[in-house]
Amino acid sequence: MGNASETFLLLSRISKDSDFLMGTIYTIFGVLSMLGNGILLFVAYRKKSSLKPAEFFVVNLAISDMGMTISLFPLAITSTYAHMWLFNETTCIVYAFCGVLFGLCSLTNLTVLSSVCWLKVCCPNYGNKFSYCHACLLVAGVWCYAGVFAVGPLSGWGEYGAEPYGTACCIDWNAPSQNSAAMSYIICLFFFCYIVPCTVIFLSYTFILLTVRGSRQAVQQHMSPQNKITNAHALIIKLSVAVCIGFLMAWSPYAIVSMWAAFGNPETVPPMAFALAAIFAKSSTLYNPIVYLVFKPNFRKSLCRDVALCRRSLCGCLCPHSSTQKGTCMRSHHREECNSTRLSNGLPENHGTCRHCPCPETVTGTREHFTDESPLKTVRLLKGSAHTEVAVSQLSNEMQSDFL
């Protein structure tokens, strides 16, 4: 590496205080990302036999985010604290390649995930046919799609180089002003890896919200106000807003400053703008697992069950004679299962104590309140815009959450 490029690569162009702050933020993000994605992958492994096809994309998202955390954060943290790029040109290229590959994989994965959600909610006739084979093919397609743009600069279509702030590497945003091939690469990257994903995500979740809203209004016309189903609508709104906000917050700043440098005068772009944009982009590695662990019902339930199991095991080791407490925990868990059913989309719908479940508390504590003439507990199943009402006892025990 020549002296000019070496100086440009190795020396930071922002202040030492800013570098120290960036290093601290990267350290926090790295720890949280490893923790969040590790938990998500652990939950997926524990429930691997019951994973739905659409949940493959959540696992793939955690894998790509974990890959970015492992490959980028250690190099970025040490370089920012040292106030210079500590590694050679080959490491810089590898760093840039991993950043583009895992970053585009996460973006493409979110796009495909939103499309699958749209298919399952808005077109249930086709969405119900979505199989494991389809999911595996789409996951492979996500990696191939990201791989095309990641390999491009290695084959002469675009260039990898130092970030303008000097302590990291990515696509050389100065190259388009000197190379027509690099200009075409930047244009394709901006259109196919930002405009198209952003459009697909927003359209998918917009149609999902409209479909659920129409179904909810149709159901409410035949239900009393106190029995209105709001769980599905609330969950979809939360997930949609979280994913869209996360997408915009993570990648829009970097897309804006990158296009500013590529199509304008790179010298006018403050190095600190690129540094802040890079921090926002890398924050997606810890944001995505939080979204799905918090808003995904069956992932959250599996995590709570595993935590409770570990706690009971630890309690059993420390307090081997506390059998009474263990029995209470078992009855409490069984009562929780009895007191909830699931709609056709897998969302929990609490309906009070279930008279069809042999809960000890129900049988012994409130037996006098039930008679043979007690009304049969029912639940409404929401399928697209249609709904049906069936007895709770007719619900399948294998009905699990299949909405993302």
mmCIF file of C-alpha atoms in Angstrom:
data_model
loop_
_atom_site.group_PDB
_atom_site.id
_atom_site.type_symbol
_atom_site.label_atom_id
_atom_site.label_comp_id
_atom_site.label_asym_id
_atom_site.label_seq_id
_atom_site.Cartn_x
_atom_site.Cartn_y
_atom_site.Cartn_z
ATOM 1 C CA MET A 1 0.000 0.000 0.000
ATOM 2 C CA GLY A 2 1.378 3.355 -0.993
ATOM 3 C CA ASN A 3 2.203 6.075 1.425
ATOM 4 C CA ALA A 4 -0.718 8.288 0.410
ATOM 5 C CA SER A 5 -3.312 5.592 0.672
ATOM 6 C CA GLU A 6 -1.655 4.271 3.833
ATOM 7 C CA THR A 7 -1.900 7.677 5.478
ATOM 8 C CA PHE A 8 -5.514 8.040 4.369
ATOM 9 C CA LEU A 9 -6.427 4.586 5.662
ATOM 10 C CA LEU A 10 -4.572 4.550 8.942
ATOM 11 C CA LEU A 11 -5.186 8.012 10.355
ATOM 12 C CA SER A 12 -8.540 8.988 11.802
ATOM 13 C CA ARG A 13 -10.095 12.179 10.485
ATOM 14 C CA ILE A 14 -12.208 12.881 13.547
ATOM 15 C CA SER A 15 -11.160 13.949 17.036
ATOM 16 C CA LYS A 16 -9.829 11.572 19.663
ATOM 17 C CA ASP A 17 -12.812 12.286 21.891
ATOM 18 C CA SER A 18 -15.180 11.363 19.059
ATOM 19 C CA ASP A 19 -13.230 8.177 18.397
ATOM 20 C CA PHE A 20 -13.356 7.246 22.066
ATOM 21 C CA LEU A 21 -17.117 7.836 22.095
ATOM 22 C CA MET A 22 -17.542 5.730 18.947
ATOM 23 C CA GLY A 23 -15.454 2.936 20.459
ATOM 24 C CA THR A 24 -17.601 2.948 23.579
ATOM 25 C CA ILE A 25 -20.812 2.864 21.547
ATOM 26 C CA TYR A 26 -19.473 0.039 19.372
ATOM 27 C CA THR A 27 -18.546 -1.921 22.500
ATOM 28 C CA ILE A 28 -22.046 -1.552 23.945
ATOM 29 C CA PHE A 29 -23.653 -2.416 20.606
ATOM 30 C CA GLY A 30 -21.389 -5.439 20.206
ATOM 31 C CA VAL A 31 -22.216 -6.863 23.635
ATOM 32 C CA LEU A 32 -25.959 -6.290 23.200
ATOM 33 C CA SER A 33 -25.908 -7.701 19.681
ATOM 34 C CA MET A 34 -24.117 -10.875 20.755
ATOM 35 C CA LEU A 35 -26.527 -11.256 23.667
ATOM 36 C CA GLY A 36 -29.696 -10.573 21.673
ATOM 37 C CA ASN A 37 -28.841 -12.636 18.609
ATOM 38 C CA GLY A 38 -27.398 -15.392 20.786
ATOM 39 C CA ILE A 39 -30.652 -15.621 22.744
ATOM 40 C CA LEU A 40 -32.677 -15.604 19.529
ATOM 41 C CA LEU A 41 -30.601 -18.419 18.040
ATOM 42 C CA PHE A 42 -30.782 -20.353 21.315
ATOM 43 C CA VAL A 43 -34.573 -20.096 21.360
ATOM 44 C CA ALA A 44 -34.721 -21.163 17.710
ATOM 45 C CA TYR A 45 -32.489 -24.156 18.456
ATOM 46 C CA ARG A 46 -34.607 -25.231 21.409
ATOM 47 C CA LYS A 47 -37.776 -25.109 19.282
ATOM 48 C CA LYS A 48 -36.168 -26.264 16.038
ATOM 49 C CA SER A 49 -38.612 -29.144 15.653
ATOM 50 C CA SER A 50 -41.576 -26.747 15.695
ATOM 51 C CA LEU A 51 -40.141 -23.870 13.658
ATOM 52 C CA LYS A 52 -42.534 -22.598 11.026
ATOM 53 C CA PRO A 53 -41.230 -22.004 7.476
ATOM 54 C CA ALA A 54 -41.582 -18.226 7.810
ATOM 55 C CA GLU A 55 -39.543 -18.284 11.021
ATOM 56 C CA PHE A 56 -36.509 -19.420 9.032
ATOM 57 C CA PHE A 57 -36.073 -15.783 8.022
ATOM 58 C CA VAL A 58 -35.921 -14.677 11.666
ATOM 59 C CA VAL A 59 -33.172 -17.243 12.266
ATOM 60 C CA ASN A 60 -31.364 -16.179 9.091
ATOM 61 C CA LEU A 61 -31.576 -12.556 10.195
ATOM 62 C CA ALA A 62 -29.987 -13.440 13.524
ATOM 63 C CA ILE A 63 -27.211 -15.349 11.729
ATOM 64 C CA SER A 64 -26.376 -12.422 9.439
ATOM 65 C CA ASP A 65 -26.463 -9.953 12.335
ATOM 66 C CA MET A 66 -24.232 -12.243 14.387
ATOM 67 C CA GLY A 67 -21.834 -12.543 11.450
ATOM 68 C CA MET A 68 -21.590 -8.759 11.164
ATOM 69 C CA THR A 69 -20.999 -8.413 14.886
ATOM 70 C CA ILE A 70 -18.216 -11.002 14.961
ATOM 71 C CA SER A 71 -16.432 -9.850 11.794
ATOM 72 C CA LEU A 72 -16.686 -6.060 12.136
ATOM 73 C CA PHE A 73 -17.023 -4.957 15.730
ATOM 74 C CA PRO A 74 -13.665 -6.209 17.104
ATOM 75 C CA LEU A 75 -11.744 -4.451 14.322
ATOM 76 C CA ALA A 76 -13.829 -1.284 14.576
ATOM 77 C CA ILE A 77 -13.547 -1.082 18.375
ATOM 78 C CA THR A 78 -9.760 -1.475 18.490
ATOM 79 C CA SER A 79 -9.235 0.980 15.624
ATOM 80 C CA THR A 80 -11.451 3.697 17.059
ATOM 81 C CA TYR A 81 -9.788 3.470 20.471
ATOM 82 C CA ALA A 82 -6.372 3.621 18.773
ATOM 83 C CA HIS A 83 -7.476 6.642 16.695
ATOM 84 C CA MET A 84 -6.235 4.917 13.517
ATOM 85 C CA TRP A 85 -6.794 1.868 11.318
ATOM 86 C CA LEU A 86 -4.558 -0.777 12.888
ATOM 87 C CA PHE A 87 -4.636 -3.358 10.125
ATOM 88 C CA ASN A 88 -3.353 -3.797 6.573
ATOM 89 C CA GLU A 89 -5.016 -3.337 3.195
ATOM 90 C CA THR A 90 -6.108 -6.979 2.897
ATOM 91 C CA THR A 91 -7.877 -6.795 6.251
ATOM 92 C CA CYS A 92 -9.514 -3.572 5.097
ATOM 93 C CA ILE A 93 -10.920 -5.302 2.001
ATOM 94 C CA VAL A 94 -12.110 -8.292 4.028
ATOM 95 C CA TYR A 95 -13.719 -5.924 6.541
ATOM 96 C CA ALA A 96 -15.519 -4.063 3.751
ATOM 97 C CA PHE A 97 -16.627 -7.308 2.073
ATOM 98 C CA CYS A 98 -18.102 -8.688 5.320
ATOM 99 C CA GLY A 99 -19.842 -5.399 6.050
ATOM 100 C CA VAL A 100 -21.510 -5.302 2.623
ATOM 101 C CA LEU A 101 -22.357 -9.018 2.614
ATOM 102 C CA PHE A 102 -23.929 -9.233 6.073
ATOM 103 C CA GLY A 103 -25.516 -5.785 5.873
ATOM 104 C CA LEU A 104 -27.212 -6.452 2.533
ATOM 105 C CA CYS A 105 -28.192 -9.924 3.699
ATOM 106 C CA SER A 106 -30.032 -8.423 6.679
ATOM 107 C CA LEU A 107 -31.740 -5.825 4.497
ATOM 108 C CA THR A 108 -32.780 -8.375 1.886
ATOM 109 C CA ASN A 109 -33.916 -10.759 4.603
ATOM 110 C CA LEU A 110 -36.204 -8.099 6.098
ATOM 111 C CA THR A 111 -37.610 -7.439 2.636
ATOM 112 C CA VAL A 112 -38.374 -11.104 1.929
ATOM 113 C CA LEU A 113 -39.795 -11.492 5.433
ATOM 114 C CA SER A 114 -42.249 -8.642 4.883
ATOM 115 C CA SER A 115 -43.286 -10.180 1.560
ATOM 116 C CA VAL A 116 -43.936 -13.548 3.194
ATOM 117 C CA CYS A 117 -46.017 -11.841 5.894
ATOM 118 C CA TRP A 118 -48.038 -10.120 3.177
ATOM 119 C CA LEU A 119 -48.573 -13.421 1.377
ATOM 120 C CA LYS A 120 -49.743 -15.222 4.512
ATOM 121 C CA VAL A 121 -52.084 -12.474 5.701
ATOM 122 C CA CYS A 122 -53.414 -10.919 2.492
ATOM 123 C CA CYS A 123 -53.369 -14.018 0.270
ATOM 124 C CA PRO A 124 -54.030 -16.921 2.668
ATOM 125 C CA ASN A 125 -54.884 -19.328 -0.137
ATOM 126 C CA TYR A 126 -51.302 -19.053 -1.362
ATOM 127 C CA GLY A 127 -49.714 -18.251 1.996
ATOM 128 C CA ASN A 128 -50.964 -21.489 3.538
ATOM 129 C CA LYS A 129 -49.016 -23.376 0.873
ATOM 130 C CA PHE A 130 -45.741 -21.751 1.888
ATOM 131 C CA SER A 131 -43.522 -24.706 2.828
ATOM 132 C CA TYR A 132 -40.089 -25.432 4.268
ATOM 133 C CA CYS A 133 -38.751 -25.943 0.749
ATOM 134 C CA HIS A 134 -39.921 -22.465 -0.269
ATOM 135 C CA ALA A 135 -38.327 -20.953 2.835
ATOM 136 C CA CYS A 136 -34.985 -22.679 2.229
ATOM 137 C CA LEU A 137 -34.927 -21.538 -1.407
ATOM 138 C CA LEU A 138 -35.665 -17.944 -0.420
ATOM 139 C CA VAL A 139 -32.994 -17.987 2.301
ATOM 140 C CA ALA A 140 -30.457 -19.211 -0.261
ATOM 141 C CA GLY A 141 -31.665 -16.503 -2.647
ATOM 142 C CA VAL A 142 -31.129 -13.844 0.046
ATOM 143 C CA TRP A 143 -27.471 -14.828 0.437
ATOM 144 C CA CYS A 144 -26.947 -15.003 -3.329
ATOM 145 C CA TYR A 145 -28.522 -11.575 -3.804
ATOM 146 C CA ALA A 146 -26.282 -10.034 -1.146
ATOM 147 C CA GLY A 147 -23.277 -11.962 -2.465
ATOM 148 C CA VAL A 148 -23.606 -10.449 -5.947
ATOM 149 C CA PHE A 149 -23.170 -6.912 -4.612
ATOM 150 C CA ALA A 150 -20.496 -7.956 -2.109
ATOM 151 C CA VAL A 151 -18.353 -9.696 -4.751
ATOM 152 C CA GLY A 152 -18.805 -6.860 -7.270
ATOM 153 C CA PRO A 153 -15.964 -4.621 -5.982
ATOM 154 C CA LEU A 154 -13.639 -7.633 -5.823
ATOM 155 C CA SER A 155 -14.203 -8.288 -9.533
ATOM 156 C CA GLY A 156 -13.770 -4.682 -10.690
ATOM 157 C CA TRP A 157 -17.383 -3.534 -10.486
ATOM 158 C CA GLY A 158 -16.997 -0.862 -7.840
ATOM 159 C CA GLU A 159 -14.178 -0.501 -5.326
ATOM 160 C CA TYR A 160 -13.550 -1.105 -1.639
ATOM 161 C CA GLY A 161 -11.629 1.458 0.368
ATOM 162 C CA ALA A 162 -11.385 3.370 3.623
ATOM 163 C CA GLU A 163 -14.353 5.115 5.146
ATOM 164 C CA PRO A 164 -14.019 8.923 5.043
ATOM 165 C CA TYR A 165 -13.547 9.031 8.826
ATOM 166 C CA GLY A 166 -10.503 6.752 8.530
ATOM 167 C CA THR A 167 -10.981 3.964 11.100
ATOM 168 C CA ALA A 168 -13.087 1.520 9.062
ATOM 169 C CA CYS A 169 -13.503 0.279 5.492
ATOM 170 C CA CYS A 170 -16.441 -0.028 3.145
ATOM 171 C CA ILE A 171 -17.270 0.890 -0.457
ATOM 172 C CA ASP A 172 -15.060 3.635 -1.872
ATOM 173 C CA TRP A 173 -17.563 6.447 -2.307
ATOM 174 C CA ASN A 174 -14.979 8.620 -4.091
ATOM 175 C CA ALA A 175 -14.563 6.124 -6.947
ATOM 176 C CA PRO A 176 -17.721 7.064 -8.930
ATOM 177 C CA SER A 177 -16.243 10.455 -9.797
ATOM 178 C CA GLN A 178 -13.280 8.699 -11.445
ATOM 179 C CA ASN A 179 -14.680 5.407 -12.729
ATOM 180 C CA SER A 180 -17.852 4.758 -14.745
ATOM 181 C CA ALA A 181 -18.025 1.137 -13.552
ATOM 182 C CA ALA A 182 -17.971 2.312 -9.948
ATOM 183 C CA MET A 183 -20.723 4.808 -10.771
ATOM 184 C CA SER A 184 -22.968 2.076 -12.217
ATOM 185 C CA TYR A 185 -22.295 -0.076 -9.145
ATOM 186 C CA ILE A 186 -23.325 2.711 -6.779
ATOM 187 C CA ILE A 187 -26.503 3.392 -8.783
ATOM 188 C CA CYS A 188 -27.502 -0.294 -8.780
ATOM 189 C CA LEU A 189 -26.630 -0.603 -5.101
ATOM 190 C CA PHE A 190 -28.731 2.401 -4.158
ATOM 191 C CA PHE A 191 -31.726 1.295 -6.246
ATOM 192 C CA PHE A 192 -31.792 -2.475 -5.642
ATOM 193 C CA CYS A 193 -30.508 -2.455 -2.062
ATOM 194 C CA TYR A 194 -32.289 0.586 -0.642
ATOM 195 C CA ILE A 195 -35.124 1.941 -2.805
ATOM 196 C CA VAL A 196 -36.577 -1.476 -3.695
ATOM 197 C CA PRO A 197 -36.344 -2.965 -0.168
ATOM 198 C CA CYS A 198 -37.772 0.186 1.397
ATOM 199 C CA THR A 199 -40.685 0.206 -1.049
ATOM 200 C CA VAL A 200 -41.454 -3.498 -0.612
ATOM 201 C CA ILE A 201 -41.363 -3.298 3.181
ATOM 202 C CA PHE A 202 -43.690 -0.307 3.349
ATOM 203 C CA LEU A 203 -46.146 -1.679 0.797
ATOM 204 C CA SER A 204 -46.222 -5.103 2.438
ATOM 205 C CA TYR A 205 -46.977 -3.818 5.912
ATOM 206 C CA THR A 206 -49.435 -1.242 4.581
ATOM 207 C CA PHE A 207 -51.465 -3.962 2.864
ATOM 208 C CA ILE A 208 -51.216 -6.132 5.982
ATOM 209 C CA LEU A 209 -52.598 -3.350 8.169
ATOM 210 C CA LEU A 210 -55.422 -2.627 5.740
ATOM 211 C CA THR A 211 -56.349 -6.305 5.529
ATOM 212 C CA VAL A 212 -56.333 -6.804 9.290
ATOM 213 C CA ARG A 213 -58.277 -3.610 9.823
ATOM 214 C CA GLY A 214 -60.969 -4.755 7.385
ATOM 215 C CA SER A 215 -61.137 -8.184 9.011
ATOM 216 C CA ARG A 216 -61.319 -6.640 12.464
ATOM 217 C CA GLN A 217 -64.217 -4.390 11.463
ATOM 218 C CA ALA A 218 -66.049 -7.349 9.946
ATOM 219 C CA VAL A 219 -65.625 -9.348 13.153
ATOM 220 C CA GLN A 220 -66.705 -6.467 15.375
ATOM 221 C CA GLN A 221 -70.038 -6.208 13.579
ATOM 222 C CA HIS A 222 -70.964 -9.631 14.977
ATOM 223 C CA MET A 223 -69.449 -9.301 18.439
ATOM 224 C CA SER A 224 -70.329 -7.458 21.592
ATOM 225 C CA PRO A 225 -67.999 -4.547 22.511
ATOM 226 C CA GLN A 226 -66.502 -6.350 25.492
ATOM 227 C CA ASN A 227 -65.474 -9.321 23.309
ATOM 228 C CA LYS A 228 -63.809 -7.461 20.459
ATOM 229 C CA ILE A 229 -60.608 -9.053 19.251
ATOM 230 C CA THR A 230 -57.780 -6.550 19.450
ATOM 231 C CA ASN A 231 -54.733 -8.751 20.022
ATOM 232 C CA ALA A 232 -54.023 -9.458 16.351
ATOM 233 C CA HIS A 233 -54.483 -5.849 15.299
ATOM 234 C CA ALA A 234 -52.312 -4.497 18.114
ATOM 235 C CA LEU A 235 -49.535 -6.997 17.463
ATOM 236 C CA ILE A 236 -49.427 -6.296 13.732
ATOM 237 C CA ILE A 237 -49.302 -2.547 14.328
ATOM 238 C CA LYS A 238 -46.438 -2.914 16.803
ATOM 239 C CA LEU A 239 -44.449 -5.237 14.566
ATOM 240 C CA SER A 240 -45.039 -3.135 11.453
ATOM 241 C CA VAL A 241 -44.095 0.133 13.104
ATOM 242 C CA ALA A 242 -41.043 -1.405 14.777
ATOM 243 C CA VAL A 243 -39.708 -2.966 11.580
ATOM 244 C CA CYS A 244 -40.293 0.142 9.458
ATOM 245 C CA ILE A 245 -38.798 2.523 12.013
ATOM 246 C CA GLY A 246 -35.847 0.208 12.512
ATOM 247 C CA PHE A 247 -35.246 -0.005 8.787
ATOM 248 C CA LEU A 248 -35.315 3.779 8.322
ATOM 249 C CA MET A 249 -33.284 4.621 11.431
ATOM 250 C CA ALA A 250 -30.598 2.054 10.685
ATOM 251 C CA TRP A 251 -29.957 2.551 6.980
ATOM 252 C CA SER A 252 -31.378 5.878 5.828
ATOM 253 C CA PRO A 253 -28.587 8.040 7.337
ATOM 254 C CA TYR A 254 -25.899 5.918 5.696
ATOM 255 C CA ALA A 255 -27.751 5.890 2.362
ATOM 256 C CA ILE A 256 -28.080 9.682 2.424
ATOM 257 C CA VAL A 257 -24.445 10.478 3.184
ATOM 258 C CA SER A 258 -23.266 7.783 0.753
ATOM 259 C CA MET A 259 -25.270 9.258 -2.107
ATOM 260 C CA TRP A 260 -24.064 12.708 -1.084
ATOM 261 C CA ALA A 261 -20.469 11.556 -1.443
ATOM 262 C CA ALA A 262 -21.038 9.475 -4.589
ATOM 263 C CA PHE A 263 -23.002 12.016 -6.638
ATOM 264 C CA GLY A 264 -21.744 15.240 -5.097
ATOM 265 C CA ASN A 265 -18.413 16.528 -3.938
ATOM 266 C CA PRO A 266 -16.931 13.996 -1.479
ATOM 267 C CA GLU A 267 -14.814 16.702 0.133
ATOM 268 C CA THR A 268 -17.925 18.523 1.328
ATOM 269 C CA VAL A 269 -19.167 15.526 3.358
ATOM 270 C CA PRO A 270 -18.058 15.855 7.007
ATOM 271 C CA PRO A 271 -16.214 12.730 8.203
ATOM 272 C CA MET A 272 -18.289 12.791 11.374
ATOM 273 C CA ALA A 273 -21.454 12.432 9.265
ATOM 274 C CA PHE A 274 -20.153 9.145 7.894
ATOM 275 C CA ALA A 275 -19.104 8.034 11.371
ATOM 276 C CA LEU A 276 -22.562 8.666 12.822
ATOM 277 C CA ALA A 277 -24.250 7.036 9.822
ATOM 278 C CA ALA A 278 -22.080 3.935 10.274
ATOM 279 C CA ILE A 279 -23.098 3.728 13.948
ATOM 280 C CA PHE A 280 -26.791 3.848 13.016
ATOM 281 C CA ALA A 281 -26.311 1.166 10.357
ATOM 282 C CA LYS A 282 -24.569 -1.177 12.785
ATOM 283 C CA SER A 283 -27.294 -0.616 15.388
ATOM 284 C CA SER A 284 -29.569 -2.841 13.302
ATOM 285 C CA THR A 285 -27.649 -5.865 14.618
ATOM 286 C CA LEU A 286 -29.068 -5.320 18.102
ATOM 287 C CA TYR A 287 -32.393 -3.786 17.062
ATOM 288 C CA ASN A 288 -33.697 -6.728 15.014
ATOM 289 C CA PRO A 289 -33.507 -9.431 17.723
ATOM 290 C CA ILE A 290 -35.182 -7.106 20.213
ATOM 291 C CA VAL A 291 -38.097 -6.580 17.819
ATOM 292 C CA TYR A 292 -38.728 -10.269 17.280
ATOM 293 C CA LEU A 293 -38.099 -11.385 20.853
ATOM 294 C CA VAL A 294 -40.490 -8.731 22.176
ATOM 295 C CA PHE A 295 -43.274 -8.866 19.582
ATOM 296 C CA LYS A 296 -43.108 -12.463 18.317
ATOM 297 C CA PRO A 297 -45.516 -14.420 20.576
ATOM 298 C CA ASN A 298 -44.140 -17.939 20.234
ATOM 299 C CA PHE A 299 -40.470 -16.842 20.450
ATOM 300 C CA ARG A 300 -41.270 -14.859 23.574
ATOM 301 C CA LYS A 301 -43.195 -17.768 25.062
ATOM 302 C CA SER A 302 -40.380 -20.215 24.314
ATOM 303 C CA LEU A 303 -37.844 -17.862 25.890
ATOM 304 C CA CYS A 304 -39.969 -17.456 29.021
ATOM 305 C CA ARG A 305 -40.425 -21.217 29.242
ATOM 306 C CA ASP A 306 -36.669 -21.855 28.927
ATOM 307 C CA VAL A 307 -35.888 -19.170 31.516
ATOM 308 C CA ALA A 308 -38.474 -20.644 33.876
ATOM 309 C CA LEU A 309 -37.037 -24.117 33.335
ATOM 310 C CA CYS A 310 -33.510 -22.909 34.124
ATOM 311 C CA ARG A 311 -34.775 -21.092 37.195
ATOM 312 C CA ARG A 312 -36.636 -24.170 38.452
ATOM 313 C CA SER A 313 -33.567 -26.321 37.823
ATOM 314 C CA LEU A 314 -31.357 -23.854 39.698
ATOM 315 C CA CYS A 315 -33.890 -23.614 42.490
ATOM 316 C CA GLY A 316 -34.059 -27.412 42.645
ATOM 317 C CA CYS A 317 -30.285 -27.618 43.023
ATOM 318 C CA LEU A 318 -30.123 -24.922 45.693
ATOM 319 C CA CYS A 319 -33.332 -25.869 47.506
ATOM 320 C CA PRO A 320 -33.891 -29.598 46.974
ATOM 321 C CA HIS A 321 -36.578 -29.744 49.699
ATOM 322 C CA SER A 322 -38.796 -26.985 48.258
ATOM 323 C CA SER A 323 -41.205 -29.428 46.603
ATOM 324 C CA THR A 324 -44.199 -27.382 47.690
ATOM 325 C CA GLN A 325 -42.989 -24.336 45.777
ATOM 326 C CA LYS A 326 -42.222 -26.467 42.732
ATOM 327 C CA GLY A 327 -45.741 -27.887 42.770
ATOM 328 C CA THR A 328 -47.161 -24.390 43.003
ATOM 329 C CA CYS A 329 -45.110 -23.304 39.983
ATOM 330 C CA MET A 330 -46.315 -26.312 38.010
ATOM 331 C CA ARG A 331 -49.951 -25.588 38.829
ATOM 332 C CA SER A 332 -49.502 -21.911 37.996
ATOM 333 C CA HIS A 333 -47.988 -22.757 34.615
ATOM 334 C CA HIS A 334 -50.791 -25.245 33.884
ATOM 335 C CA ARG A 335 -53.430 -22.708 34.873
ATOM 336 C CA GLU A 336 -51.887 -20.155 32.490
ATOM 337 C CA GLU A 337 -52.088 -22.655 29.661
ATOM 338 C CA CYS A 338 -55.713 -23.399 30.529
ATOM 339 C CA ASN A 339 -56.693 -19.757 30.627
ATOM 340 C CA SER A 340 -55.637 -18.991 27.067
ATOM 341 C CA THR A 341 -56.503 -20.151 23.587
ATOM 342 C CA ARG A 342 -55.121 -19.184 20.221
ATOM 343 C CA LEU A 343 -56.705 -17.628 17.217
ATOM 344 C CA SER A 344 -56.202 -19.004 13.726
ATOM 345 C CA ASN A 345 -53.167 -16.777 13.270
ATOM 346 C CA GLY A 346 -51.627 -18.184 16.422
ATOM 347 C CA LEU A 347 -52.094 -15.172 18.679
ATOM 348 C CA PRO A 348 -53.115 -15.824 22.292
ATOM 349 C CA GLU A 349 -56.682 -14.889 23.239
ATOM 350 C CA ASN A 350 -57.385 -14.945 26.966
ATOM 351 C CA HIS A 351 -60.987 -15.806 27.735
ATOM 352 C CA GLY A 352 -61.077 -16.524 31.428
ATOM 353 C CA THR A 353 -60.953 -19.901 33.072
ATOM 354 C CA CYS A 354 -61.419 -22.723 30.618
ATOM 355 C CA ARG A 355 -64.061 -25.179 31.822
ATOM 356 C CA HIS A 356 -62.773 -27.861 29.456
ATOM 357 C CA CYS A 357 -59.301 -27.979 31.072
ATOM 358 C CA PRO A 358 -58.862 -30.066 34.235
ATOM 359 C CA CYS A 359 -57.132 -27.368 36.251
ATOM 360 C CA PRO A 360 -56.946 -28.328 39.928
ATOM 361 C CA GLU A 361 -57.820 -24.812 41.036
ATOM 362 C CA THR A 362 -60.860 -24.746 38.804
ATOM 363 C CA VAL A 363 -62.083 -28.116 39.970
ATOM 364 C CA THR A 364 -61.499 -27.692 43.674
ATOM 365 C CA GLY A 365 -61.846 -23.959 44.209
ATOM 366 C CA THR A 366 -64.826 -22.955 42.083
ATOM 367 C CA ARG A 367 -66.704 -26.180 41.454
ATOM 368 C CA GLU A 368 -69.842 -24.766 43.039
ATOM 369 C CA HIS A 369 -69.999 -21.993 40.447
ATOM 370 C CA PHE A 370 -70.351 -24.380 37.521
ATOM 371 C CA THR A 371 -73.354 -26.390 36.554
ATOM 372 C CA ASP A 372 -74.197 -28.613 33.658
ATOM 373 C CA GLU A 373 -76.140 -25.745 32.137
ATOM 374 C CA SER A 374 -73.066 -23.459 32.000
ATOM 375 C CA PRO A 375 -72.681 -21.861 28.575
ATOM 376 C CA LEU A 376 -70.042 -23.389 26.344
ATOM 377 C CA LYS A 377 -66.900 -21.282 25.993
ATOM 378 C CA THR A 378 -66.227 -20.373 22.380
ATOM 379 C CA VAL A 379 -63.566 -18.537 20.426
ATOM 380 C CA ARG A 380 -63.644 -16.810 17.076
ATOM 381 C CA LEU A 381 -61.170 -17.933 14.420
ATOM 382 C CA LEU A 382 -60.083 -15.162 12.065
ATOM 383 C CA LYS A 383 -59.101 -16.325 8.542
ATOM 384 C CA GLY A 384 -58.545 -13.469 6.124
ATOM 385 C CA SER A 385 -61.778 -11.480 6.146
ATOM 386 C CA ALA A 386 -63.952 -14.416 7.249
ATOM 387 C CA HIS A 387 -64.539 -15.621 10.785
ATOM 388 C CA THR A 388 -66.047 -18.673 12.397
ATOM 389 C CA GLU A 389 -67.006 -19.498 15.969
ATOM 390 C CA VAL A 390 -66.095 -22.858 17.489
ATOM 391 C CA ALA A 391 -65.994 -24.379 20.950
ATOM 392 C CA VAL A 392 -62.770 -24.037 22.860
ATOM 393 C CA SER A 393 -62.601 -27.787 23.271
ATOM 394 C CA GLN A 394 -62.435 -28.201 19.503
ATOM 395 C CA LEU A 395 -59.231 -26.188 19.156
ATOM 396 C CA SER A 396 -56.151 -28.190 18.251
ATOM 397 C CA ASN A 397 -53.420 -28.351 20.868
ATOM 398 C CA GLU A 398 -50.850 -27.995 18.094
ATOM 399 C CA MET A 399 -52.133 -24.601 16.999
ATOM 400 C CA GLN A 400 -49.090 -22.361 17.267
ATOM 401 C CA SER A 401 -48.164 -18.883 16.294
ATOM 402 C CA ASP A 402 -47.489 -18.693 12.555
ATOM 403 C CA PHE A 403 -47.666 -14.923 12.058
ATOM 404 C CA LEU A 404 -44.555 -12.779 12.038
#
